Amino acid sequence: MDGLRDLLINGNGSSGGGEFETVKINGHGKILGDLKCDFFNINGHGSTVGNVDAQKVQIDGSGKIRGNVTAKIAKIEGHSSIHGNVDAARLDVDGHATITGKVTATELDIDGWVTIEDDAKAEETRIDGRCKVKGNFTGKEIRMDGILTVKGNCEVESFKADGKFDIDGLLSADQIEINIFWSSKSKEIGGQSIVVKRKIELLNKLVSAFKTVQLTADLIEGDTIELNATKAKIVRGEDIVIGDGCEIDLVEYSGTYIENGNSVVRKAVKI
Amino acid sequence: MDNELISKKDLLDLKGISYGQLYRWKRKNLIPEDWFIRKSTFTGQETFFPKEKILQRIEKIQEMKEDLSLDDLAEVFSPTVGEVEFSTENLVGSGVISEMAFNFFMDIRNFNKNFEFEDIIQVYLIDQLLASGDVNRDEVRMVLDLLEGNEDLLRSKPTEIFITRKFGVSSSLLVSNQENVLFDNATKVVIKVAYGSIAEELKSKLIGGK
């Protein structure tokens, strides 16, 4: 991008789109037209109508983009709404973001709040804040400590949850590791290895609601399953261990079955 | 035609596969989401599959997974096509399509661009139809005309191609998401072929040949 101009809007201004080195909006700026640049930065109340294709996109203020965003790095620290798709090698949300289209990223790092109205696809996802996906969430690895809501299915290779999740469809992964601290739920859970443990912390023991904090699912199916603090209608698998605090209507196992805690299992059948 | 279903449980048992494998294959799009049919049974909700389709698919996966990665397999079964272009020498030379079918296609189409995957499917289809001996050249021409302009449908939904004959007059149809297609007694179904199967067959020949 050598020899290109910069576009700088300070105060109230508007401009057409085009190809630039750096595009910066400080104040009430508006850009009409597609943008292609090295660095795109909104520091005030900026908006663009058009697609943004940049190496780095940084929104610190209140940004509104009506178009698709393609970037190597997209960082959102303020309040932004993107009416389009986001395709980034790394998407970092520290502020508040609403994306009405699909998100495709290699790394997705959420410390703030993000709502994705369509599907999300990310190789590696870290959620420490709040993430809501109204479509399906797919990828390689999800590690979460905050709050994850998925309206569709969540299908990945590895799912590690220390936080709270609410999945309307199917949660599926080869390795599922859930540490229950807050109540979570998923309509169905399926995979190879499924382990649900209760996160015991000192504070927990003092909270009277502790007893009802659990994972709720209609159906859990896997090869090896270990459950604690789980309420499920049906659990099916090869080797199943039911530990403490579970309430299961039916267990169907083809290999081994062990009950080694304080749980209620209404029926266990070897098939 | 075949509406028989098989339960997930019976399928795992019959084919000797595990839950982990089934969920992984679903995730990798080797088994389409709409093959998972939910029904209420007296034990609760259970999942069923179209029996013939799922058994065939599992067999193919088990056969091919020694040679291809899961992602390659997903390519073979996906309804969308990659952005590969093929040269005509490679295609005819590799034996995937015959020179006769290729020439037939070129005659009808006045083709002068690079072959994309969807074009090759059409040539491959010509080959299959003519080789079967059931279909004549005019009928093949009719099908090609029908396919042209309907690429979006072919890409997005499971579609079947029909050629019917009644009192010596032929028709061709594209039926997508077929549940039941019924014809009167005087109509003979000459050919019924799933576009998706043709695409899969062709892809596995092309990928297998690499």
Short mmCIF file of C-alpha atoms in Angstrom, two decimals:
data_model
loop_
_atom_site.label_atom_id
_atom_site.label_comp_id
_atom_site.label_asym_id
_atom_site.label_seq_id
_atom_site.Cartn_x
_atom_site.Cartn_y
_atom_site.Cartn_z
CA MET A 1 0.00 0.00 0.00
CA ASP A 2 2.90 2.37 -0.70
CA GLY A 3 2.21 5.79 -2.04
CA LEU A 4 -1.41 5.88 -0.91
CA ARG A 5 -2.92 8.81 0.93
CA ASP A 6 -4.41 8.74 4.38
CA LEU A 7 -8.02 9.70 5.00
CA LEU A 8 -8.59 11.61 8.19
CA ILE A 9 -11.94 12.96 9.31
CA ASN A 10 -11.81 15.23 12.34
CA GLY A 11 -15.05 16.60 13.58
CA ASN A 12 -18.10 16.55 11.35
CA GLY A 13 -17.23 15.30 7.96
CA SER A 14 -17.96 12.83 5.28
CA SER A 15 -16.05 11.34 2.45
CA GLY A 16 -16.29 8.85 -0.33
CA GLY A 17 -14.58 5.47 -0.11
CA GLY A 18 -11.50 4.33 -1.94
CA GLU A 19 -8.06 2.94 -1.36
CA PHE A 20 -5.91 4.48 1.36
CA GLU A 21 -3.10 3.77 3.72
CA THR A 22 -4.74 4.83 6.99
CA VAL A 23 -8.38 5.80 7.46
CA LYS A 24 -9.24 7.52 10.72
CA ILE A 25 -12.50 8.97 11.93
CA ASN A 26 -12.18 11.20 14.98
CA GLY A 27 -15.55 12.66 15.69
CA HIS A 28 -18.75 12.45 13.67
CA GLY A 29 -17.45 11.04 10.47
CA LYS A 30 -19.20 9.27 7.69
CA ILE A 31 -17.70 7.40 4.79
CA LEU A 32 -19.80 6.42 1.82
CA GLY A 33 -18.29 3.73 -0.35
CA ASP A 34 -16.10 0.66 -0.10
CA LEU A 35 -12.82 1.08 1.72
CA LYS A 36 -9.56 -0.67 1.21
CA CYS A 37 -6.74 0.29 3.53
CA ASP A 38 -3.96 -0.74 5.84
CA PHE A 39 -5.45 0.60 9.05
CA PHE A 40 -9.07 1.61 9.67
CA ASN A 41 -9.78 3.36 12.97
CA ILE A 42 -12.95 4.85 14.39
CA ASN A 43 -12.39 6.99 17.42
CA GLY A 44 -15.61 8.85 17.67
CA HIS A 45 -19.03 8.39 16.15
CA GLY A 46 -17.99 6.95 12.85
CA SER A 47 -19.99 5.14 10.29
CA THR A 48 -19.29 3.71 6.91
CA VAL A 49 -21.65 2.52 4.25
CA GLY A 50 -19.71 0.04 2.19
CA ASN A 51 -17.37 -2.89 2.70
CA VAL A 52 -14.18 -2.48 4.69
CA ASP A 53 -11.13 -4.43 3.59
CA ALA A 54 -8.21 -3.65 5.89
CA GLN A 55 -5.16 -5.20 7.49
CA LYS A 56 -6.26 -3.85 10.86
CA VAL A 57 -9.64 -2.53 11.94
CA GLN A 58 -9.91 -0.81 15.29
CA ILE A 59 -13.10 0.62 16.72
CA ASP A 60 -12.65 2.59 19.89
CA GLY A 61 -15.69 4.74 19.92
CA SER A 62 -19.07 4.15 18.47
CA GLY A 63 -18.75 2.56 15.09
CA LYS A 64 -21.37 1.53 12.63
CA ILE A 65 -20.39 -0.33 9.52
CA ARG A 66 -23.01 -1.15 6.90
CA GLY A 67 -21.10 -3.67 4.87
CA ASN A 68 -18.78 -6.61 5.25
CA VAL A 69 -15.55 -6.39 7.18
CA THR A 70 -12.50 -8.31 6.02
CA ALA A 71 -9.38 -7.87 8.11
CA LYS A 72 -6.30 -9.56 9.48
CA ILE A 73 -6.99 -8.10 12.90
CA ALA A 74 -10.29 -6.60 13.97
CA LYS A 75 -10.39 -5.05 17.40
CA ILE A 76 -13.54 -3.67 18.96
CA GLU A 77 -13.17 -1.71 22.13
CA GLY A 78 -16.11 0.58 22.02
CA HIS A 79 -19.64 0.07 20.86
CA SER A 80 -20.03 -1.19 17.38
CA SER A 81 -22.57 -2.62 15.07
CA ILE A 82 -21.59 -4.28 11.86
CA HIS A 83 -24.41 -4.89 9.40
CA GLY A 84 -22.64 -7.49 7.37
CA ASN A 85 -20.24 -10.38 7.71
CA VAL A 86 -16.91 -10.31 9.50
CA ASP A 87 -14.00 -12.31 8.14
CA ALA A 88 -10.86 -11.92 10.22
CA ALA A 89 -7.76 -13.85 11.16
CA ARG A 90 -8.23 -12.45 14.64
CA LEU A 91 -11.39 -10.86 16.05
CA ASP A 92 -10.97 -9.28 19.45
CA VAL A 93 -14.02 -7.91 21.24
CA ASP A 94 -13.38 -5.97 24.40
CA GLY A 95 -16.36 -3.71 24.13
CA HIS A 96 -19.86 -4.26 22.83
CA ALA A 97 -20.45 -5.55 19.35
CA THR A 98 -23.44 -6.62 17.32
CA ILE A 99 -22.75 -8.35 14.05
CA THR A 100 -25.80 -9.03 11.93
CA GLY A 101 -24.08 -11.40 9.52
CA LYS A 102 -21.70 -14.33 9.82
CA VAL A 103 -18.42 -14.31 11.65
CA THR A 104 -15.52 -16.31 10.30
CA ALA A 105 -12.28 -16.10 12.25
CA THR A 106 -9.14 -18.05 12.96
CA GLU A 107 -8.96 -16.63 16.49
CA LEU A 108 -11.98 -15.28 18.30
CA ASP A 109 -11.29 -13.58 21.61
CA ILE A 110 -14.23 -12.22 23.54
CA ASP A 111 -13.76 -10.24 26.70
CA GLY A 112 -16.68 -7.95 26.14
CA TRP A 113 -20.15 -8.59 24.82
CA VAL A 114 -20.86 -9.78 21.32
CA THR A 115 -24.05 -10.82 19.55
CA ILE A 116 -23.68 -12.61 16.24
CA GLU A 117 -26.98 -12.84 14.46
CA ASP A 118 -25.98 -15.56 12.01
CA ASP A 119 -23.41 -18.38 12.14
CA ALA A 120 -20.03 -18.16 13.81
CA LYS A 121 -17.09 -20.19 12.66
CA ALA A 122 -13.80 -19.89 14.49
CA GLU A 123 -10.81 -22.17 14.82
CA GLU A 124 -9.98 -21.07 18.34
CA THR A 125 -12.42 -19.28 20.58
CA ARG A 126 -11.86 -17.85 24.03
CA ILE A 127 -14.85 -16.41 25.81
CA ASP A 128 -14.39 -14.50 29.00
CA GLY A 129 -17.24 -12.15 28.41
CA ARG A 130 -20.61 -12.76 26.84
CA CYS A 131 -21.14 -14.31 23.47
CA LYS A 132 -24.47 -14.89 21.81
CA VAL A 133 -24.66 -16.72 18.49
CA LYS A 134 -28.09 -16.85 16.91
CA GLY A 135 -27.07 -19.34 14.23
CA ASN A 136 -24.69 -22.28 14.55
CA PHE A 137 -21.28 -22.10 16.17
CA THR A 138 -18.63 -24.35 14.64
CA GLY A 139 -14.87 -24.62 14.82
CA LYS A 140 -11.97 -26.41 16.42
CA GLU A 141 -11.68 -25.33 20.01
CA ILE A 142 -13.89 -23.38 22.38
CA ARG A 143 -12.68 -22.44 25.84
CA MET A 144 -15.15 -20.44 27.82
CA ASP A 145 -15.35 -18.86 31.20
CA GLY A 146 -18.03 -16.30 30.65
CA ILE A 147 -21.47 -16.77 29.16
CA LEU A 148 -22.19 -18.47 25.86
CA THR A 149 -25.62 -18.64 24.25
CA VAL A 150 -26.16 -20.51 21.01
CA LYS A 151 -29.56 -20.68 19.33
CA GLY A 152 -28.48 -23.33 16.85
CA ASN A 153 -25.92 -26.10 17.27
CA CYS A 154 -22.45 -25.83 18.72
CA GLU A 155 -20.20 -28.37 17.00
CA VAL A 156 -16.45 -28.29 17.58
CA GLU A 157 -13.52 -30.60 18.20
CA SER A 158 -12.94 -29.61 21.79
CA PHE A 159 -15.27 -27.79 24.19
CA LYS A 160 -14.04 -26.71 27.58
CA ALA A 161 -16.47 -24.80 29.75
CA ASP A 162 -15.87 -23.19 33.09
CA GLY A 163 -18.59 -20.66 32.62
CA LYS A 164 -22.27 -20.69 31.82
CA PHE A 165 -23.76 -21.85 28.53
CA ASP A 166 -27.21 -22.18 27.07
CA ILE A 167 -27.42 -24.09 23.81
CA ASP A 168 -30.80 -24.57 22.12
CA GLY A 169 -29.63 -27.28 19.78
CA LEU A 170 -26.82 -29.81 19.92
CA LEU A 171 -23.52 -29.45 21.74
CA SER A 172 -21.13 -31.83 20.07
CA ALA A 173 -17.37 -32.27 20.31
CA ASP A 174 -14.82 -35.05 20.44
CA GLN A 175 -13.75 -33.86 23.90
CA ILE A 176 -16.25 -32.15 26.16
CA GLU A 177 -15.09 -30.93 29.54
CA ILE A 178 -17.60 -29.05 31.65
CA ASN A 179 -16.94 -27.60 35.08
CA ILE A 180 -20.19 -26.55 36.62
CA PHE A 181 -20.16 -23.37 38.64
CA TRP A 182 -23.30 -21.79 37.24
CA SER A 183 -26.23 -23.74 35.84
CA SER A 184 -25.89 -24.53 32.18
CA LYS A 185 -28.01 -26.28 29.66
CA SER A 186 -27.99 -27.82 26.24
CA LYS A 187 -30.83 -29.69 24.63
CA GLU A 188 -28.55 -32.49 23.45
CA ILE A 189 -24.92 -33.30 24.10
CA GLY A 190 -22.94 -35.73 21.97
CA GLY A 191 -19.34 -36.70 21.42
CA GLN A 192 -16.53 -39.04 22.22
CA SER A 193 -15.49 -38.15 25.77
CA ILE A 194 -17.90 -36.19 27.98
CA VAL A 195 -16.83 -35.18 31.48
CA VAL A 196 -18.95 -33.00 33.76
CA LYS A 197 -17.60 -32.02 37.14
CA ARG A 198 -18.73 -29.61 39.77
CA LYS A 199 -16.35 -26.78 40.49
CA ILE A 200 -16.00 -26.90 44.23
CA GLU A 201 -15.05 -23.58 45.69
CA LEU A 202 -15.26 -22.44 49.29
CA LEU A 203 -17.78 -19.71 48.51
CA ASN A 204 -19.95 -22.25 46.79
CA LYS A 205 -20.52 -24.17 49.98
CA LEU A 206 -22.00 -21.11 51.66
CA VAL A 207 -24.51 -20.45 48.93
CA SER A 208 -27.77 -22.25 49.59
CA ALA A 209 -28.62 -22.37 45.91
CA PHE A 210 -25.57 -24.57 45.46
CA LYS A 211 -27.59 -27.74 45.43
CA THR A 212 -29.60 -26.81 42.35
CA VAL A 213 -26.66 -25.62 40.27
CA GLN A 214 -26.41 -28.21 37.55
CA LEU A 215 -26.10 -29.05 33.89
CA THR A 216 -29.44 -29.83 32.27
CA ALA A 217 -29.80 -31.80 29.05
CA ASP A 218 -32.49 -33.95 27.44
CA LEU A 219 -30.00 -36.35 25.91
CA ILE A 220 -26.33 -37.11 26.45
CA GLU A 221 -24.59 -39.58 24.15
CA GLY A 222 -20.92 -40.47 24.02
CA ASP A 223 -18.30 -43.18 24.12
CA THR A 224 -17.00 -42.46 27.63
CA ILE A 225 -19.18 -40.37 29.94
CA GLU A 226 -18.60 -39.12 33.46
CA LEU A 227 -21.35 -37.03 34.99
CA ASN A 228 -21.72 -35.00 38.18
CA ALA A 229 -24.31 -32.32 38.97
CA THR A 230 -26.22 -33.24 35.84
CA LYS A 231 -29.92 -33.53 35.22
CA ALA A 232 -30.72 -35.50 32.07
CA LYS A 233 -33.53 -37.60 30.69
CA ILE A 234 -31.44 -40.11 28.75
CA VAL A 235 -27.73 -40.91 28.90
CA ARG A 236 -26.34 -43.36 26.36
CA GLY A 237 -22.84 -44.60 25.81
CA GLU A 238 -20.22 -47.27 26.11
CA ASP A 239 -18.62 -46.65 29.52
CA ILE A 240 -20.60 -44.47 31.90
CA VAL A 241 -19.83 -43.20 35.39
CA ILE A 242 -22.50 -41.34 37.37
CA GLY A 243 -21.03 -39.45 40.33
CA ASP A 244 -22.64 -36.90 42.62
CA GLY A 245 -25.69 -34.71 42.35
CA CYS A 246 -27.17 -36.27 39.23
CA GLU A 247 -30.77 -36.93 38.33
CA ILE A 248 -31.06 -39.24 35.32
CA ASP A 249 -34.21 -40.94 34.02
CA LEU A 250 -32.54 -43.59 31.89
CA VAL A 251 -29.00 -44.82 31.36
CA GLU A 252 -28.28 -47.16 28.45
CA TYR A 253 -24.73 -48.50 28.32
CA SER A 254 -23.01 -51.02 26.09
CA GLY A 255 -19.77 -51.38 28.11
CA THR A 256 -19.39 -50.59 31.81
CA TYR A 257 -21.59 -48.67 34.23
CA ILE A 258 -20.53 -47.28 37.60
CA GLU A 259 -22.60 -45.37 40.12
CA ASN A 260 -20.21 -43.96 42.68
CA GLY A 261 -21.89 -40.99 44.28
CA ASN A 262 -25.02 -39.43 45.58
CA SER A 263 -27.31 -39.49 42.57
CA VAL A 264 -30.72 -40.62 41.41
CA VAL A 265 -30.72 -42.89 38.37
CA ARG A 266 -34.20 -44.18 37.72
CA LYS A 267 -33.25 -46.93 35.31
CA ALA A 268 -29.97 -48.33 34.02
CA VAL A 269 -30.01 -50.83 31.19
CA LYS A 270 -27.21 -52.71 29.48
CA ILE A 271 -27.87 -52.92 25.75
CA MET B 1 -39.63 -45.46 -3.05
CA ASP B 2 -37.61 -46.33 0.00
CA ASN B 3 -39.06 -44.82 3.13
CA GLU B 4 -37.65 -47.31 5.60
CA LEU B 5 -35.99 -45.83 8.65
CA ILE B 6 -33.35 -47.18 10.98
CA SER B 7 -32.84 -45.97 14.54
CA LYS B 8 -29.55 -44.45 15.60
CA LYS B 9 -29.04 -47.24 18.11
CA ASP B 10 -29.61 -49.99 15.55
CA LEU B 11 -27.33 -48.20 13.09
CA LEU B 12 -24.41 -48.02 15.55
CA ASP B 13 -24.91 -51.68 16.39
CA LEU B 14 -25.25 -52.84 12.80
CA LYS B 15 -22.26 -50.92 11.47
CA GLY B 16 -20.05 -51.24 14.53
CA ILE B 17 -19.54 -47.52 14.91
CA SER B 18 -19.48 -45.45 18.09
CA TYR B 19 -21.33 -42.29 19.17
CA GLY B 20 -18.06 -40.38 18.97
CA GLN B 21 -17.61 -41.37 15.33
CA LEU B 22 -21.19 -40.56 14.37
CA TYR B 23 -21.09 -37.10 15.96
CA ARG B 24 -17.71 -36.40 14.38
CA TRP B 25 -18.92 -37.42 10.93
CA LYS B 26 -22.03 -35.25 11.33
CA ARG B 27 -19.85 -32.34 12.39
CA LYS B 28 -17.63 -32.82 9.35
CA ASN B 29 -20.75 -32.78 7.14
CA LEU B 30 -20.26 -36.37 6.00
CA ILE B 31 -23.84 -37.00 7.11
CA PRO B 32 -26.32 -34.23 6.26
CA GLU B 33 -28.26 -32.68 9.14
CA ASP B 34 -31.61 -33.39 7.52
CA TRP B 35 -30.97 -37.13 7.55
CA PHE B 36 -31.36 -36.94 11.36
CA ILE B 37 -35.08 -37.51 11.83
CA ARG B 38 -36.56 -36.99 15.29
CA LYS B 39 -39.50 -39.07 16.31
CA SER B 40 -41.29 -39.56 19.61
CA THR B 41 -41.17 -43.09 20.87
CA PHE B 42 -42.37 -44.41 24.19
CA THR B 43 -38.91 -43.96 25.69
CA GLY B 44 -38.86 -40.32 24.65
CA GLN B 45 -37.33 -38.67 21.62
CA GLU B 46 -35.31 -40.94 19.37
CA THR B 47 -33.36 -40.26 16.21
CA PHE B 48 -33.85 -42.20 12.98
CA PHE B 49 -32.20 -42.16 9.57
CA PRO B 50 -33.37 -43.05 6.06
CA LYS B 51 -32.14 -46.64 6.10
CA GLU B 52 -30.81 -47.20 2.58
CA LYS B 53 -29.13 -43.80 2.35
CA ILE B 54 -27.41 -43.94 5.73
CA LEU B 55 -26.14 -47.50 5.28
CA GLN B 56 -24.71 -46.63 1.88
CA ARG B 57 -23.10 -43.47 3.22
CA ILE B 58 -21.54 -45.20 6.27
CA GLU B 59 -20.18 -47.92 4.01
CA LYS B 60 -18.59 -45.35 1.73
CA ILE B 61 -17.09 -43.48 4.68
CA GLN B 62 -15.65 -46.64 6.18
CA GLU B 63 -14.25 -47.64 2.80
CA MET B 64 -12.69 -44.33 1.97
CA LYS B 65 -11.45 -43.12 5.32
CA GLU B 66 -8.30 -45.17 5.04
CA ASP B 67 -7.26 -43.19 1.98
CA LEU B 68 -8.83 -39.80 2.50
CA SER B 69 -8.89 -37.41 5.42
CA LEU B 70 -12.27 -36.47 6.86
CA ASP B 71 -12.01 -33.06 5.24
CA ASP B 72 -11.39 -34.67 1.83
CA LEU B 73 -14.38 -36.93 2.43
CA ALA B 74 -16.50 -33.90 3.27
CA GLU B 75 -15.48 -32.49 -0.12
CA VAL B 76 -16.68 -35.66 -1.82
CA PHE B 77 -20.09 -35.54 -0.17
CA SER B 78 -20.70 -31.82 -0.13
CA PRO B 79 -23.35 -30.40 -2.44
CA THR B 80 -21.16 -27.40 -3.23
CA VAL B 81 -18.22 -27.52 -5.53
CA GLY B 82 -14.69 -26.36 -5.16
CA GLU B 83 -13.19 -23.78 -7.44
CA VAL B 84 -11.09 -26.10 -9.50
CA GLU B 85 -10.73 -25.83 -13.19
CA PHE B 86 -9.95 -28.75 -15.40
CA SER B 87 -8.35 -28.97 -18.78
CA THR B 88 -10.10 -31.08 -21.36
CA GLU B 89 -7.04 -33.24 -22.10
CA ASN B 90 -6.80 -34.24 -18.45
CA LEU B 91 -10.45 -35.18 -18.25
CA VAL B 92 -10.74 -37.34 -21.34
CA GLY B 93 -7.24 -38.70 -20.88
CA SER B 94 -7.94 -39.78 -17.32
CA GLY B 95 -10.82 -41.91 -18.49
CA VAL B 96 -13.32 -40.21 -16.24
CA ILE B 97 -15.39 -39.04 -19.17
CA SER B 98 -15.51 -40.43 -22.69
CA GLU B 99 -14.50 -38.50 -25.77
CA MET B 100 -17.93 -39.14 -27.27
CA ALA B 101 -19.71 -37.50 -24.33
CA PHE B 102 -17.25 -34.65 -24.40
CA ASN B 103 -17.86 -33.99 -28.11
CA PHE B 104 -21.63 -34.24 -27.64
CA PHE B 105 -21.43 -31.61 -24.93
CA MET B 106 -19.27 -29.31 -27.02
CA ASP B 107 -21.70 -29.59 -29.96
CA ILE B 108 -24.72 -28.62 -27.97
CA ARG B 109 -23.21 -25.99 -25.79
CA ASN B 110 -20.94 -23.98 -28.02
CA PHE B 111 -18.57 -24.07 -25.11
CA ASN B 112 -15.58 -21.79 -25.04
CA LYS B 113 -14.56 -21.31 -21.45
CA ASN B 114 -12.70 -23.36 -18.92
CA PHE B 115 -14.45 -26.38 -17.53
CA GLU B 116 -15.73 -25.91 -14.03
CA PHE B 117 -16.84 -28.77 -11.87
CA GLU B 118 -20.52 -28.28 -12.69
CA ASP B 119 -19.76 -28.48 -16.41
CA ILE B 120 -17.96 -31.77 -15.90
CA ILE B 121 -20.91 -33.15 -13.98
CA GLN B 122 -22.99 -32.49 -17.09
CA VAL B 123 -20.55 -34.30 -19.36
CA TYR B 124 -20.34 -37.18 -16.91
CA LEU B 125 -24.12 -37.31 -16.81
CA ILE B 126 -24.25 -37.47 -20.62
CA ASP B 127 -21.87 -40.41 -20.46
CA GLN B 128 -23.93 -42.26 -17.87
CA LEU B 129 -27.24 -41.63 -19.63
CA LEU B 130 -26.07 -42.66 -23.10
CA ALA B 131 -24.10 -45.64 -21.83
CA SER B 132 -27.21 -46.97 -20.09
CA GLY B 133 -28.86 -47.49 -23.45
CA ASP B 134 -32.20 -46.33 -22.06
CA VAL B 135 -31.97 -42.77 -23.23
CA ASN B 136 -31.61 -41.27 -26.69
CA ARG B 137 -29.66 -38.18 -27.73
CA ASP B 138 -32.68 -35.87 -27.89
CA GLU B 139 -33.61 -36.80 -24.35
CA VAL B 140 -30.07 -36.10 -23.17
CA ARG B 141 -30.20 -32.73 -24.91
CA MET B 142 -33.47 -32.02 -23.11
CA VAL B 143 -31.90 -32.75 -19.73
CA LEU B 144 -28.91 -30.53 -20.42
CA ASP B 145 -31.20 -27.66 -21.38
CA LEU B 146 -33.09 -28.17 -18.16
CA LEU B 147 -29.95 -28.19 -16.04
CA GLU B 148 -28.72 -24.96 -17.56
CA GLY B 149 -30.08 -22.03 -15.63
CA ASN B 150 -31.03 -24.12 -12.64
CA GLU B 151 -27.59 -24.32 -11.06
CA ASP B 152 -28.73 -22.60 -7.86
CA LEU B 153 -31.35 -25.23 -7.23
CA LEU B 154 -28.90 -28.05 -7.94
CA ARG B 155 -26.42 -26.54 -5.54
CA SER B 156 -28.78 -25.89 -2.68
CA LYS B 157 -31.23 -28.79 -2.51
CA PRO B 158 -31.04 -32.55 -3.07
CA THR B 159 -32.42 -32.78 -6.59
CA GLU B 160 -33.37 -35.65 -8.82
CA ILE B 161 -33.48 -35.72 -12.58
CA PHE B 162 -36.32 -37.61 -14.26
CA ILE B 163 -36.87 -38.51 -17.90
CA THR B 164 -40.36 -39.79 -18.62
CA ARG B 165 -42.02 -41.07 -21.79
CA LYS B 166 -45.70 -41.20 -22.59
CA PHE B 167 -47.02 -42.34 -25.97
CA GLY B 168 -43.62 -41.78 -27.53
CA VAL B 169 -43.21 -38.24 -26.22
CA SER B 170 -40.43 -37.56 -23.74
CA SER B 171 -40.28 -35.07 -20.91
CA SER B 172 -37.65 -34.24 -18.39
CA LEU B 173 -38.14 -32.96 -14.88
CA LEU B 174 -36.08 -31.70 -11.96
CA VAL B 175 -37.56 -32.58 -8.61
CA SER B 176 -36.00 -31.23 -5.47
CA ASN B 177 -36.53 -32.40 -1.90
CA GLN B 178 -38.58 -35.21 -3.29
CA GLU B 179 -41.08 -36.81 -0.97
CA ASN B 180 -43.40 -38.52 -3.40
CA VAL B 181 -43.52 -38.14 -7.14
CA LEU B 182 -46.27 -40.15 -8.79
CA PHE B 183 -47.09 -40.58 -12.44
CA ASP B 184 -50.12 -41.98 -14.25
CA ASN B 185 -50.00 -45.52 -15.64
CA ALA B 186 -49.31 -44.49 -19.21
CA THR B 187 -46.17 -42.61 -18.18
CA LYS B 188 -42.98 -44.55 -18.05
CA VAL B 189 -40.08 -43.32 -15.94
CA VAL B 190 -37.09 -43.87 -18.20
CA ILE B 191 -34.43 -42.48 -15.93
CA LYS B 192 -34.35 -41.27 -12.36
CA VAL B 193 -31.00 -40.09 -11.13
CA ALA B 194 -29.97 -38.07 -8.09
CA TYR B 195 -27.79 -35.13 -9.08
CA GLY B 196 -25.99 -35.40 -5.77
CA SER B 197 -24.99 -39.03 -6.37
CA ILE B 198 -23.60 -38.20 -9.79
CA ALA B 199 -21.59 -35.36 -8.26
CA GLU B 200 -20.28 -37.62 -5.49
CA GLU B 201 -19.35 -40.40 -7.87
CA LEU B 202 -17.53 -37.99 -10.11
CA LYS B 203 -15.73 -36.32 -7.22
CA SER B 204 -14.53 -39.57 -5.76
CA LYS B 205 -13.22 -40.59 -9.17
CA LEU B 206 -11.43 -37.29 -9.54
CA ILE B 207 -10.07 -37.18 -5.98
CA GLY B 208 -9.25 -40.87 -6.02
CA GLY B 209 -7.28 -40.41 -9.21
CA LYS B 210 -4.97 -37.75 -7.67
#
